Coordinates of C-alpha atoms and ligand atoms in Angstrom, one line a residue:
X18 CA -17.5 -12.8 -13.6
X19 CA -15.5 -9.6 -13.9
X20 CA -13.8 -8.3 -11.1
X21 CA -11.8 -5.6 -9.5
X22 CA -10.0 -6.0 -6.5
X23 CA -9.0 -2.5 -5.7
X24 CA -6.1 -2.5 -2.3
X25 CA -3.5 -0.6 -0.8
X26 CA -0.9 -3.3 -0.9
X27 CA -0.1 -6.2 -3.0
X28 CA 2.5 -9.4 -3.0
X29 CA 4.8 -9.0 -4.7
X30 CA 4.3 -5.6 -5.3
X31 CA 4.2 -4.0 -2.2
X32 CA 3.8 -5.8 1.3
X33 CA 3.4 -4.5 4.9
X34 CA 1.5 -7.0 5.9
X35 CA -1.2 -9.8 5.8
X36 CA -3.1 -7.8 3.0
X37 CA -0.7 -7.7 0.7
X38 CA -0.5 -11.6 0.6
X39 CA -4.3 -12.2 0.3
X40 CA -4.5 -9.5 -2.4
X41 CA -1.4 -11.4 -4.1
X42 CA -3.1 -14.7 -3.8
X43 CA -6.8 -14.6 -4.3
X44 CA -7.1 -13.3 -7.6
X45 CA -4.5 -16.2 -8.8
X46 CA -7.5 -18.2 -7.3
X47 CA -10.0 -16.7 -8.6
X48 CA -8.2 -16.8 -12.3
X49 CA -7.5 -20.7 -11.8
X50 CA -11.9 -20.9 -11.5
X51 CA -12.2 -19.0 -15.1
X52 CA -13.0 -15.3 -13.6
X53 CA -11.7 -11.8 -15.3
X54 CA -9.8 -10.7 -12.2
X55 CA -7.9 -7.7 -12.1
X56 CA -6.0 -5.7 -9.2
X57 CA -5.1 -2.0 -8.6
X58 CA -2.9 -0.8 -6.2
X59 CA -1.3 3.1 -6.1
X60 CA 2.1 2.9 -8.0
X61 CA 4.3 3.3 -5.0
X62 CA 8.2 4.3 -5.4
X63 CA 9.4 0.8 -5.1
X64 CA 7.7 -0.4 -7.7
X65 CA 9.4 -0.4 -11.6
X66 CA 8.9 -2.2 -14.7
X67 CA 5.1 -1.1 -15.1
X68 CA 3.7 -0.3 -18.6
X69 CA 2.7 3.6 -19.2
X70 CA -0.9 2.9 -20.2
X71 CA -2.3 6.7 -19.9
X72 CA -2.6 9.9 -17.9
X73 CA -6.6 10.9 -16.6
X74 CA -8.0 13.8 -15.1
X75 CA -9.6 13.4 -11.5
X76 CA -11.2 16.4 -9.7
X77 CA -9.9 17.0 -6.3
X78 CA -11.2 20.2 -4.0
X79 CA -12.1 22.5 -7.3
X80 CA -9.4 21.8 -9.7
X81 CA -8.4 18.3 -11.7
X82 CA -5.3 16.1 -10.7
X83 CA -3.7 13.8 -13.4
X84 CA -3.9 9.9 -12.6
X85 CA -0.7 8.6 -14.5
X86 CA -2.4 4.8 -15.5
X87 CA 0.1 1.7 -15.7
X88 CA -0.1 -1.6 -16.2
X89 CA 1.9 -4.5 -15.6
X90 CA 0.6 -8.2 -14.2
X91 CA 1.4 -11.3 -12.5
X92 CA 2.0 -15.1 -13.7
X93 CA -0.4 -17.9 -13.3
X94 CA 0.3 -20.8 -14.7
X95 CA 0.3 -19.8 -18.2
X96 CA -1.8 -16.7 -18.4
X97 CA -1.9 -13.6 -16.3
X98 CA -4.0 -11.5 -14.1
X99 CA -3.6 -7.7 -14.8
X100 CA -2.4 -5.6 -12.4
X101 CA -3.0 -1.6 -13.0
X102 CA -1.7 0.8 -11.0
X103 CA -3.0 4.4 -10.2
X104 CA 0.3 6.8 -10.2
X105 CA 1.1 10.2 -9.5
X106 CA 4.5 11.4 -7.7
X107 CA 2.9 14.2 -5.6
X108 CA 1.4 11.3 -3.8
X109 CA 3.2 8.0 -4.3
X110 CA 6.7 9.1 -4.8
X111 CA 7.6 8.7 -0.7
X112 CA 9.6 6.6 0.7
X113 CA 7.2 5.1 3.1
X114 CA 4.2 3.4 2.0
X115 CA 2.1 4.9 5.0
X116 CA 2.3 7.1 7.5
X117 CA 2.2 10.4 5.7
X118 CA -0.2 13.2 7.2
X119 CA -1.9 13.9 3.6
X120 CA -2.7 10.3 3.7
X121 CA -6.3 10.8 3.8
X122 CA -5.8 12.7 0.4
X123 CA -3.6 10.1 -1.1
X124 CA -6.6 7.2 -0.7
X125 CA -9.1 9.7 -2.0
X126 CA -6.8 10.5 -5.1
X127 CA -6.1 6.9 -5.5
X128 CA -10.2 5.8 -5.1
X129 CA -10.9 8.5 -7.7
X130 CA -8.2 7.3 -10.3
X131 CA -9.1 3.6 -9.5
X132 CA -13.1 4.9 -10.9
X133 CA -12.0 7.0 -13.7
X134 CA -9.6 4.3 -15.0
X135 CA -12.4 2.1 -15.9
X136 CA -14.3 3.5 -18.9
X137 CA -10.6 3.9 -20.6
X138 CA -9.6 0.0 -20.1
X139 CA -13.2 -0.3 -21.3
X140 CA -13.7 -3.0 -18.3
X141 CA -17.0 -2.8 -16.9
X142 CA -16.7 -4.7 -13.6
X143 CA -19.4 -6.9 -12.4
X144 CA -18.4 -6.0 -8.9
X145 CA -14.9 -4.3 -6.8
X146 CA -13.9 -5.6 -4.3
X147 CA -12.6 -2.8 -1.8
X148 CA -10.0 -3.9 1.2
X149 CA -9.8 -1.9 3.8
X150 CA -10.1 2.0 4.8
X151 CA -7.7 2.9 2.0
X152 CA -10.3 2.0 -0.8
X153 CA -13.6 2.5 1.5
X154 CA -14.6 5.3 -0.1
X155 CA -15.2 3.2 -3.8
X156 CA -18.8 1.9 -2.3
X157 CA -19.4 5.5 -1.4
X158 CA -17.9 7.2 -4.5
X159 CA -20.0 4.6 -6.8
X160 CA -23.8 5.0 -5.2
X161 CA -23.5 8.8 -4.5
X162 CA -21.9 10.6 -7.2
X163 CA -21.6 8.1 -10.2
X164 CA -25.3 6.6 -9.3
X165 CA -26.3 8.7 -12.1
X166 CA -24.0 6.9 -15.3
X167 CA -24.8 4.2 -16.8
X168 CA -21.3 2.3 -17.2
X169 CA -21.4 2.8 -13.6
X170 CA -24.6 2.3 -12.1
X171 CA -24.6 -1.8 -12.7
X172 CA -20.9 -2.4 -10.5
X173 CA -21.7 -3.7 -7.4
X174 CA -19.1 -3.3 -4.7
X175 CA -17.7 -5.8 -1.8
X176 CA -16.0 -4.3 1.4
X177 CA -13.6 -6.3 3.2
X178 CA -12.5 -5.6 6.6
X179 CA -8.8 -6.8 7.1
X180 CA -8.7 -5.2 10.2
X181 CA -11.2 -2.3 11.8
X182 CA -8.7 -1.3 13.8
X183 CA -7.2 1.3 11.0
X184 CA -10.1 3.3 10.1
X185 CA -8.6 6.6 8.5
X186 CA -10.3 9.2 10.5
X187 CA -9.4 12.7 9.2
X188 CA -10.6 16.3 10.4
X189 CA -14.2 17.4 8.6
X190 CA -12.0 19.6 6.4
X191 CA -11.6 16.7 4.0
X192 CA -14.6 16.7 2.8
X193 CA -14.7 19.1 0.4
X194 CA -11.2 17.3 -1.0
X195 CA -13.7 14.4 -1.0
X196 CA -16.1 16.2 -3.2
X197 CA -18.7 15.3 -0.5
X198 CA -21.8 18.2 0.8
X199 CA -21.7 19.1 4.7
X200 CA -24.9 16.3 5.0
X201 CA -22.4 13.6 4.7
X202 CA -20.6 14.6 8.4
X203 CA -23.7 13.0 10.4
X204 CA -23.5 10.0 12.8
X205 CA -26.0 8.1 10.0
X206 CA -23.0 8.8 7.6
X207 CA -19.3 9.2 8.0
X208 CA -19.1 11.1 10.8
X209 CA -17.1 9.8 13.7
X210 CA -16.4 11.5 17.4
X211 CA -15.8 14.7 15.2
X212 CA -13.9 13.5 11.9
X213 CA -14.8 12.1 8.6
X214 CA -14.3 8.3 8.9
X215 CA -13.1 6.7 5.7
X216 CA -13.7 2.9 7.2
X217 CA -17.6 4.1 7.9
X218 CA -18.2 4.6 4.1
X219 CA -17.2 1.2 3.3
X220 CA -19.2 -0.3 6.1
X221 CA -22.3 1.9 5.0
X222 CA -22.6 1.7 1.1
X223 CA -20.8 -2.0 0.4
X224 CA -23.3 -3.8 -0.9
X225 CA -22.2 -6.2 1.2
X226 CA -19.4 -6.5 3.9
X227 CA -17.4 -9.4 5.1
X228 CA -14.3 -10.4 7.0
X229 CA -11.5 -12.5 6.7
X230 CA -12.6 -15.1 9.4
X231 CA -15.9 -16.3 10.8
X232 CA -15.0 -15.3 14.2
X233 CA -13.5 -11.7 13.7
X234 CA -16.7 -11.7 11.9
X235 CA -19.1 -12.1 15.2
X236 CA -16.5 -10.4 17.2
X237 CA -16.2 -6.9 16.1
X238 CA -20.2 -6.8 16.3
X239 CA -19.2 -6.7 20.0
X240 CA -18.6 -3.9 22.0
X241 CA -15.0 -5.1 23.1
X242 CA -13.9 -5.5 19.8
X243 CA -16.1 -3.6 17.6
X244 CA -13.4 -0.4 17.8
X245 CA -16.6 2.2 18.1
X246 CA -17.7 0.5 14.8
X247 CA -20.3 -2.3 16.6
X248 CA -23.8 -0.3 16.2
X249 CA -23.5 0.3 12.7
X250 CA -21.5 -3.6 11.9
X251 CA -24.7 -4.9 14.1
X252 CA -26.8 -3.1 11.6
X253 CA -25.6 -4.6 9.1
X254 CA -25.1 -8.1 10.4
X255 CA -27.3 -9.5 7.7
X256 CA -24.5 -8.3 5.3
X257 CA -21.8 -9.4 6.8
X258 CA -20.1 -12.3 5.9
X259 CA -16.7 -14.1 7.7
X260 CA -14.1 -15.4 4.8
X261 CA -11.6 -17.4 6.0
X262 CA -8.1 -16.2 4.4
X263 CA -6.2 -19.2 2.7
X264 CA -2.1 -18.7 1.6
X265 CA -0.2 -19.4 -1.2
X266 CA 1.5 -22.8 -1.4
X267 CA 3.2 -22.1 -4.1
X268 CA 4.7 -19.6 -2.2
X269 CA 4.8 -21.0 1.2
X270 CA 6.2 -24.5 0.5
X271 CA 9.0 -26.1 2.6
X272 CA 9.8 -28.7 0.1
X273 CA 10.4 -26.3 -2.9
X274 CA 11.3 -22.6 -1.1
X275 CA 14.2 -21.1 -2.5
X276 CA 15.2 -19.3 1.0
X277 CA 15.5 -22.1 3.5
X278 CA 18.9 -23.5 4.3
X279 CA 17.3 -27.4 3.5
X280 CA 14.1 -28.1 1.6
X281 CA 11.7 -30.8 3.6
X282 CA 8.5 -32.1 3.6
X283 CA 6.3 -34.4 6.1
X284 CA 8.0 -37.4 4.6
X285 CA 11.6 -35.8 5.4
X286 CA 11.2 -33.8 8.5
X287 CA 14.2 -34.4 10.1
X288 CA 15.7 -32.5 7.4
X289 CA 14.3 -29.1 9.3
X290 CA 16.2 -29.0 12.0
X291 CA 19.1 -28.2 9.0
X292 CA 17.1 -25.0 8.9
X293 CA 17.2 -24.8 12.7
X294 CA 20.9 -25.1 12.5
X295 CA 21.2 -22.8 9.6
X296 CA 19.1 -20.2 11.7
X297 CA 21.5 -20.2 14.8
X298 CA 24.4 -19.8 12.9
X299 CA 23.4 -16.9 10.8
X300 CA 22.1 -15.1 13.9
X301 CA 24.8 -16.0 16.0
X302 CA 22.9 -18.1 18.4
X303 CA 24.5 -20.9 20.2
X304 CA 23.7 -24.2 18.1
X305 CA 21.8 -27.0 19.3
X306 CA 18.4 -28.9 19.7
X307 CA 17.1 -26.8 22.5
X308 CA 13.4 -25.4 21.7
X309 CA 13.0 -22.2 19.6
X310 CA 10.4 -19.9 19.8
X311 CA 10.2 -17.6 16.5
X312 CA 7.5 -14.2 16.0
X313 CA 7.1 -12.8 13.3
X314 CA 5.1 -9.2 13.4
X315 CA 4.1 -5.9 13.2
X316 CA 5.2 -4.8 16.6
X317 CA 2.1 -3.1 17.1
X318 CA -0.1 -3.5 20.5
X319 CA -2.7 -5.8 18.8
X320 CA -0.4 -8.0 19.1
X321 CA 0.4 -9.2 21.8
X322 CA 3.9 -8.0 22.7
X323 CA 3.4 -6.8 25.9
X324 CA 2.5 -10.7 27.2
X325 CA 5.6 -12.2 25.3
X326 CA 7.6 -9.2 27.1
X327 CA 7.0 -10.2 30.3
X328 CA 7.7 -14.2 30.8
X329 CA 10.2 -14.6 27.2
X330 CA 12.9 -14.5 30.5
X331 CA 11.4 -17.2 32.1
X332 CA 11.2 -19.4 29.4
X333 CA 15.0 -18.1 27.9
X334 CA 16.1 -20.3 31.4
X335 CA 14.8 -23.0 30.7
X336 CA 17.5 -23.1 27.9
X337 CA 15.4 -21.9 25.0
X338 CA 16.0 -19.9 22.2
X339 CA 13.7 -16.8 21.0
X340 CA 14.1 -15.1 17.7
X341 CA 11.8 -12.0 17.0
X342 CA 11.8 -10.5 13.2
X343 CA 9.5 -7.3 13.4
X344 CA 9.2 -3.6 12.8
X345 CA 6.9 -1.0 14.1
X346 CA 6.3 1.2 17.3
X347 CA 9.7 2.0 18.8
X348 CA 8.1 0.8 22.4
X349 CA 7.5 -2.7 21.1
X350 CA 10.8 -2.3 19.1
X351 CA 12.4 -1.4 22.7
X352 CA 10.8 -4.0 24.8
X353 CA 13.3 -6.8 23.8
X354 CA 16.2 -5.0 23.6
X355 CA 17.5 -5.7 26.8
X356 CA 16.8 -9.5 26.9
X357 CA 19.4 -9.6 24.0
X358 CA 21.8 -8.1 25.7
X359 CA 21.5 -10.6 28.7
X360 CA 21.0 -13.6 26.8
X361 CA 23.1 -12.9 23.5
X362 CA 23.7 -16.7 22.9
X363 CA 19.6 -17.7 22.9
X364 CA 17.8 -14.5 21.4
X365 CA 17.5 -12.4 18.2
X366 CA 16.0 -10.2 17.9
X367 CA 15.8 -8.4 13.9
X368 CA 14.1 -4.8 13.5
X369 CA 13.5 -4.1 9.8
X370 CA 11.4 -6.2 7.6
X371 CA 12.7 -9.3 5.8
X372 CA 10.8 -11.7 3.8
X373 CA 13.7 -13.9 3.1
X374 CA 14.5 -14.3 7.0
X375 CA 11.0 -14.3 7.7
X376 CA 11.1 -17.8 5.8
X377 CA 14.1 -19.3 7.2
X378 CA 12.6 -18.7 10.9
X379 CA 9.1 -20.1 9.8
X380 CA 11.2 -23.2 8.8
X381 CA 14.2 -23.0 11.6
X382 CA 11.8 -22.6 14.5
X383 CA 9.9 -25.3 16.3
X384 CA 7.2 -23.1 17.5
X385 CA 5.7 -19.8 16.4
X386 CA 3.9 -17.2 19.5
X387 CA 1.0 -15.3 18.0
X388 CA -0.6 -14.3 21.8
X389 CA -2.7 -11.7 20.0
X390 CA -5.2 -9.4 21.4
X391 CA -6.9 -9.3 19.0
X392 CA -6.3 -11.4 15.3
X393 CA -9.1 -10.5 12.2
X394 CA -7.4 -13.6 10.4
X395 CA -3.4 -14.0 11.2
X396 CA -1.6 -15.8 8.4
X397 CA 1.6 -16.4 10.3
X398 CA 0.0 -19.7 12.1
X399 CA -0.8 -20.8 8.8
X400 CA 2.5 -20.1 6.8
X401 CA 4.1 -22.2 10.4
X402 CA 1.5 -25.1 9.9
X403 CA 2.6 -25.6 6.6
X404 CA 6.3 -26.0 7.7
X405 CA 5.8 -28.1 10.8
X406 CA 6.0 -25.2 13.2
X407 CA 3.5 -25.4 15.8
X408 CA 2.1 -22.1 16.6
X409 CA 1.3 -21.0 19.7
X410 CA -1.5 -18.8 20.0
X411 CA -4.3 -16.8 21.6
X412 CA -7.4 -18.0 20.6
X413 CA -9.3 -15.1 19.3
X414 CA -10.8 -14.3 15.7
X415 CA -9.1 -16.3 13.1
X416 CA -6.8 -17.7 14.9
X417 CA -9.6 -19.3 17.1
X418 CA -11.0 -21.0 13.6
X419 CA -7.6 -22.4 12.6
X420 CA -5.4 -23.5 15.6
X421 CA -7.2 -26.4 17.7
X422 CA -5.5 -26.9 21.2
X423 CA -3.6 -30.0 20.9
X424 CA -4.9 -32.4 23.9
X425 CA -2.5 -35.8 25.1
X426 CA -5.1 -37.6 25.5
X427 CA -6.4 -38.0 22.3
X428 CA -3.3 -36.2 20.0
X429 CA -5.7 -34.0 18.4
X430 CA -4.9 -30.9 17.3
X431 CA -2.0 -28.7 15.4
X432 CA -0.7 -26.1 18.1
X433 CA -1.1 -24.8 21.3
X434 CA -4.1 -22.3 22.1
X435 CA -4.7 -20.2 25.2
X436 CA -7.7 -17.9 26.1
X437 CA -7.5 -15.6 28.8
X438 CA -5.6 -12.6 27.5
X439 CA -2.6 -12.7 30.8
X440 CA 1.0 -13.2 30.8
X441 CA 0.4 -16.7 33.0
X442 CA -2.1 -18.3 30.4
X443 CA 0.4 -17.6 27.6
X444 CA 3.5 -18.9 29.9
X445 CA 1.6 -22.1 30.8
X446 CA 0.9 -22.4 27.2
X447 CA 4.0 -21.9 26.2
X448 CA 5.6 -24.7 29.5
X449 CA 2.9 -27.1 28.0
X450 CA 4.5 -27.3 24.8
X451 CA 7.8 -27.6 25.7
X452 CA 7.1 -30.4 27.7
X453 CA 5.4 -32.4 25.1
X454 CA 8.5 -31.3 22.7
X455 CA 10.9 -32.2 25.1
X456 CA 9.4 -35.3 26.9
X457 CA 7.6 -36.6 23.6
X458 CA 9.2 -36.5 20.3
X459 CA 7.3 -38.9 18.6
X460 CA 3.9 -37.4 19.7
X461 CA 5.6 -33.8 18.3
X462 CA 6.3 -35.6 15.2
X463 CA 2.6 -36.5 15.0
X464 CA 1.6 -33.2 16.0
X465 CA 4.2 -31.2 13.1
X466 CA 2.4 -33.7 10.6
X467 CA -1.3 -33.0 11.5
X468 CA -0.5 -29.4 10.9
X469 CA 1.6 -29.9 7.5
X470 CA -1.7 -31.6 6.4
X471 CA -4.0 -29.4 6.6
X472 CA -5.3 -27.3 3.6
X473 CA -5.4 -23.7 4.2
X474 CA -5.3 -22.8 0.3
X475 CA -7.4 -20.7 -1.6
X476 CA -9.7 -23.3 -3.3
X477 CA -12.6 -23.1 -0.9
X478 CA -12.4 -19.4 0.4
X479 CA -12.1 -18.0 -3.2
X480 CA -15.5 -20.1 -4.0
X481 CA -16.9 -18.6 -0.7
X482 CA -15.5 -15.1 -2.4
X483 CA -17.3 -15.8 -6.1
X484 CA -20.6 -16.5 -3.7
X485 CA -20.4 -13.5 -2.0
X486 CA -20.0 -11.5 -5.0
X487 CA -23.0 -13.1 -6.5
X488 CA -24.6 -11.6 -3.5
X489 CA -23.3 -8.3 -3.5
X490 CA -23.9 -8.5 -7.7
X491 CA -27.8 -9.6 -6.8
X492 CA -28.2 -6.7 -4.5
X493 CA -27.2 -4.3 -6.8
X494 CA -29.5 -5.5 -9.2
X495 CA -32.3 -5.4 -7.3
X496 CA -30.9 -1.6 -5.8
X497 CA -31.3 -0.6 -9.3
X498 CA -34.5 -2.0 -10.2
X499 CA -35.7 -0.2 -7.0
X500 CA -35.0 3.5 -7.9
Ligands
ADP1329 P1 -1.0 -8.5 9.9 O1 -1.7 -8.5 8.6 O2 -1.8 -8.0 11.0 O3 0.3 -7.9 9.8 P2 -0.8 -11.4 9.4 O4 -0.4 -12.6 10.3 O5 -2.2 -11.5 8.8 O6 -0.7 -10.1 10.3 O7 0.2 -11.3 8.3 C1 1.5 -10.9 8.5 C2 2.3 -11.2 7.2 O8 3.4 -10.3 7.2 C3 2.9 -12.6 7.3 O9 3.1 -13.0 5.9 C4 4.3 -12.4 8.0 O10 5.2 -13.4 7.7 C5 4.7 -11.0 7.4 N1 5.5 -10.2 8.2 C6 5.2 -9.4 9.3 N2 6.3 -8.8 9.7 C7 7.3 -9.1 8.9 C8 8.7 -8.7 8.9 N3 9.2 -7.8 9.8 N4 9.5 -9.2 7.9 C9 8.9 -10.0 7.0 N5 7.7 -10.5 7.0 C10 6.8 -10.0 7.9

C-alpha cells in the first residue's frame, strides 16, 4: 500500500507533543510490514540538513505562492522512510512552531503544497492520512476541488483526531484564502458559531475518521466531551474508528537509553533507583528513598493541573518528593511556583521543554500523575510503564484502556486509576499508592514488573491502521464508481 501521512509535527523533527511521537513511530511500523510510507511535515526553522528537491506554485487568495519541496528521511533498520517537507520562510521561518495569528493561513499553505507535491515525486498515494486540524482541510481540498483529476480522484483520505480540542476556527474571511465559495460557511459544512472550522472539514470529507483510543473514540460522541463537535462525530459514528497509540521501544527503553544516569531492566530493577538518585542530585533535591511523584505535560487545563495544585502540599508532608517538567499557559506555569519556594528540598519544578530530562524523571520517579480531564490517548503512562513507573491516573479515554487499577487482593493491575474528576479522588489515589510503596515493597516490585511487561508497541495498532485504510481505500472506490 502507498501512503502519506501528512502532520504538523514529527519526532525527531519537530515535537510539541504526543503527535509528534506517533507520527515518528508509525510509519517505522508500517515500513517494517512492507508498506510505501512517506511523511510530510512544514519545514519549520529548526529543522536543517533537508535535501532541496524543488520549488511549486500553489494558488492562495488570487495570486500563486511558491512551495520550496525538500526531502530528507529517517532510519529503519536498513532502509528508510521518506520524509518531505513543505517550505516557505514567509510561513515557517518563526521561531515558534504555533501560536501565530496567520496560522490558519500557514495550514492552508502547507495542505496545498502537501497536494501539489505529489504529481512531481510522481507518488500516487493509495490513501493520506491527515492528523489533526492542521492537515483537515486535505479530505476537503481532495473531494471538492481536485475531484475532477484523475491522478487525484483514486487517493482516499484518513482523518485522525489527536485531540478535538484544537480545532482551528478562523473568521469567515478565510475562505476565500481557502479557495472555498460562500456555500461552504453553512452549519452542514464548515461553519462553526460564526467562523470557518478547519477540524469540521476533516470530520466531514475523511473517508473515514478514527481516534487514537477506543474510549476517546465513544467519548467525544458525547455531549461532555464532544467540544461542540458530538452531532456531526455521532453522524458519522459508523466511520469512526478508536486506534490505540503504541510507542517506540526503541526509543523508550530503560535498558538501552542513552539519557538515564543507570540503564535497568525488569531483571535489574534495583538499578533504578541510581536514576532516582541521579534525579535528586541534578535538581538539587534532598537524596533518599522517600516516594517521587514526577509529571510530565503541557500545562494546559486538559490536564489536570488544577487537581495536582491543590493536595501536591498534602502529600509533599508526608515526606515526598514532586518533580514537574512542563511548559505552557503561564497560570498552570504559576500554580507551582510557590510550593517550590516552601518546599525547595522535595520539589522541582522545570518550565521549558526537555526531552533529555523528560527521560531521566520517567526513569528517576516511582510514580507518574496523569489526573487528566480529559486524555484522547496519553503516551506518558505508557513511556512510565515501560520503565517501572507506576502511573497514576484519571481514568478517562485512553488512559481508561491502558492503566488497570491495581487491587491487593488479587495484585492485578499496573498503576493506580481514579474516576471522579475532584481533588479528594486524586489525593486518595495518590495515599493508596504510597501505602502499598511504602508498606509493601515486594508487592511494588510485582506491580513495576506487570507494567514493564506489557506491549504497548506498534505491531498491533499499525495492523489496525493498514485495516482502516483498506476501509477508507474501499470507500473511495466505491465513491468513485458512484458518480
Ligand atoms: P499530549 O499529546 O496531549 O501533549 P501525550 O501524553 O500524548 O500528551 O504526549 C506527551 C508527550 O510529550 C510525551 O512524550 C511527553 O513525555 C512529552 N512532553 C510533554 N511535555 C514535555 C516537556 N516539557 N519536555 C519534554 N517532553 C515533554
Amino acid at each position: 500500500m502507498k501512503i502519506l501521512i501528512a502532520a504538523s509535527e514529527m519526532v525527531p523533527f519537530a515535537k510539541t507533543g504526543g503527535l509528534a511521537d506517533v507520527v515518528g513511530s508509525l510509519p517505522k511500523a508500517l515500513h517494517r510490514l512492507g508498506h510505501d510510507v512517506r511523511v510530510v511535515i512544514p519545514n519549520y526553522k529548526q529543522i536543517s540538513h533537508a535535501r532541496y528537491l524543488t520549488d511549486l506554485p500553489v494558488p492562495m487568495d488570487g495570486h500563486l505562492e511558491t512551495a520550496i519541496i525538500r526531502e530528507t528521511s529517517v532510519p529503519v533498520g536498513d532502509s528508510e522512510v521518506p520524509v518531505y517537507l513543505v517550505d516557505n520562510y514567509k510561513y515557517f521561518y518563526r521561531d515558534h512552531m504555533y501560536g501565530h495569528s496567520d496560522e490558519g493561513n500557514r495550514f492552508n499553505f502547507f495542505c496545498k503544497g502537501v497536494l501539489a507535491m505529489l504529481p512531481y515525486l510522481h507518488f500516487q498515494p493509495d490513501v493520506i492520512q491527515c492528523n489533526d486540524w492542521h492537515t483537515a482541510l486535505l479530505p476537503l481540498f481532495l473531494k471538492v476541488r481536485f475531484m475532477e483529476e484523475p491522478f487525484y480522484r483514486p487517493i482516499a483520505s484518513v482523518f485522525t483526531v489527536h485531540n478535538l480540542q484544537y480545532q482551528g476556527r478562523y473568521s469567515p474571511s478565510i475562505l476565500s484564502q481557502l479557495g472555498l465559495e460562500d456555500k461552504y460557511f453553512t452549519p452542514e459544512e464548515l461553519e462553526f458559531y460564526g467562523e470557518v472550522n478547519f477540524m469540521k472539514a476533516g470530520l466531514l470529507y475523511g473517508d473515514v475518521i478514527n481516534t487514537v483510543s477506543p474510549q476517546y473514540a465513544m467519548e467525544i460522541q458525547t455531549k461532555e466531551l464532544g467540544e461542540g463537535l458530538d452531532g456531526l462525530l455521532r453522524k458519522r459514528s459508523l466511520d469512526l474508528y478508536g486506534i490505540i497509540n503504541g510507542i517506540d521501544y526503541d526509543e523508550f527503553n530503560p535498558a538501552t537509553d542513552k539519557r538515564i544516569y543507570e540503564n535497568y531492566d525488569r531483571d535489574t530493577l534495583e538499578r533504578k533507583k541510581h536514576n532516582k538518585y541521579g534525579l535528586q542530585k541534578e535538581l538539587n533535591l534532598q537524596v533518599g528513598d522517600m516516594p517521587l511523584f514526577g509529571l510530565i505535560s503541557r500545562l494546559v487545563g486538559q490536564k489536570g493541573l488544577d487537581l495536582v495544585a491543590e493536595i501536591i502540599e498534602e502529600v509533599i508532608h508526608t515526606g515526598a518528593q514532586f518533580v514537574l517538567l512542563g511548559t505552557g499557559e503561564d497560570y498552570y506555569q504559576n500554580l507551582f511556583a510557590d510550593l517550590k519556594v516552601r518546599h525547595p528540598e522535595q520539589v522541582s519544578i522545570n518550565l521549558g521543554f526537555d526531552a533529555a530530562l523528560a527521560q531521566k524523571i520517567y526513569a528517576g520517579a516511582d510514580m507518574f500523575l496523569m489526573p487528566s480531564r480529559f486524555e484522547p490517548c496519553g503516551l506518558g503512562q505508557l513511556i512510565s510503564l515501560a520503565y517501572g513507573t507506576i502511573p497514576i491516573v484519571r481514568s478517562t479515554g485512553g488512559l481508561s484502556d491502558t492503566i488497570i487499577d491495581y487491587d491487593s487482593q488479587t495484585d492485578q493491575g499496573n498503576g493506580f486509576a481514579f474516576t471522579n474528576y475532584s481533588p479528594l479522588a486524586l489525593l486518595n489515589t495518590i495515599n493508596r499508592a504510597i501505602h502499598l510503596f511504602k508498606k509493601d515493597q515486594e508487592a511494588w516490585g510485582r506491580l513495576m514488573r506487570q507494567g514493564m511487561a506489557m506491549d504497548f508497541s506498534w505491531n498491533q495498532s499499525a495492523v489496525k491502521y493498514v485495516n482502516l485504510f483498506e476501509k477508507a481505500i474501499y470507500k473511495r472506490k466505491q465513491h468513485s464508481r458512484a458518480i
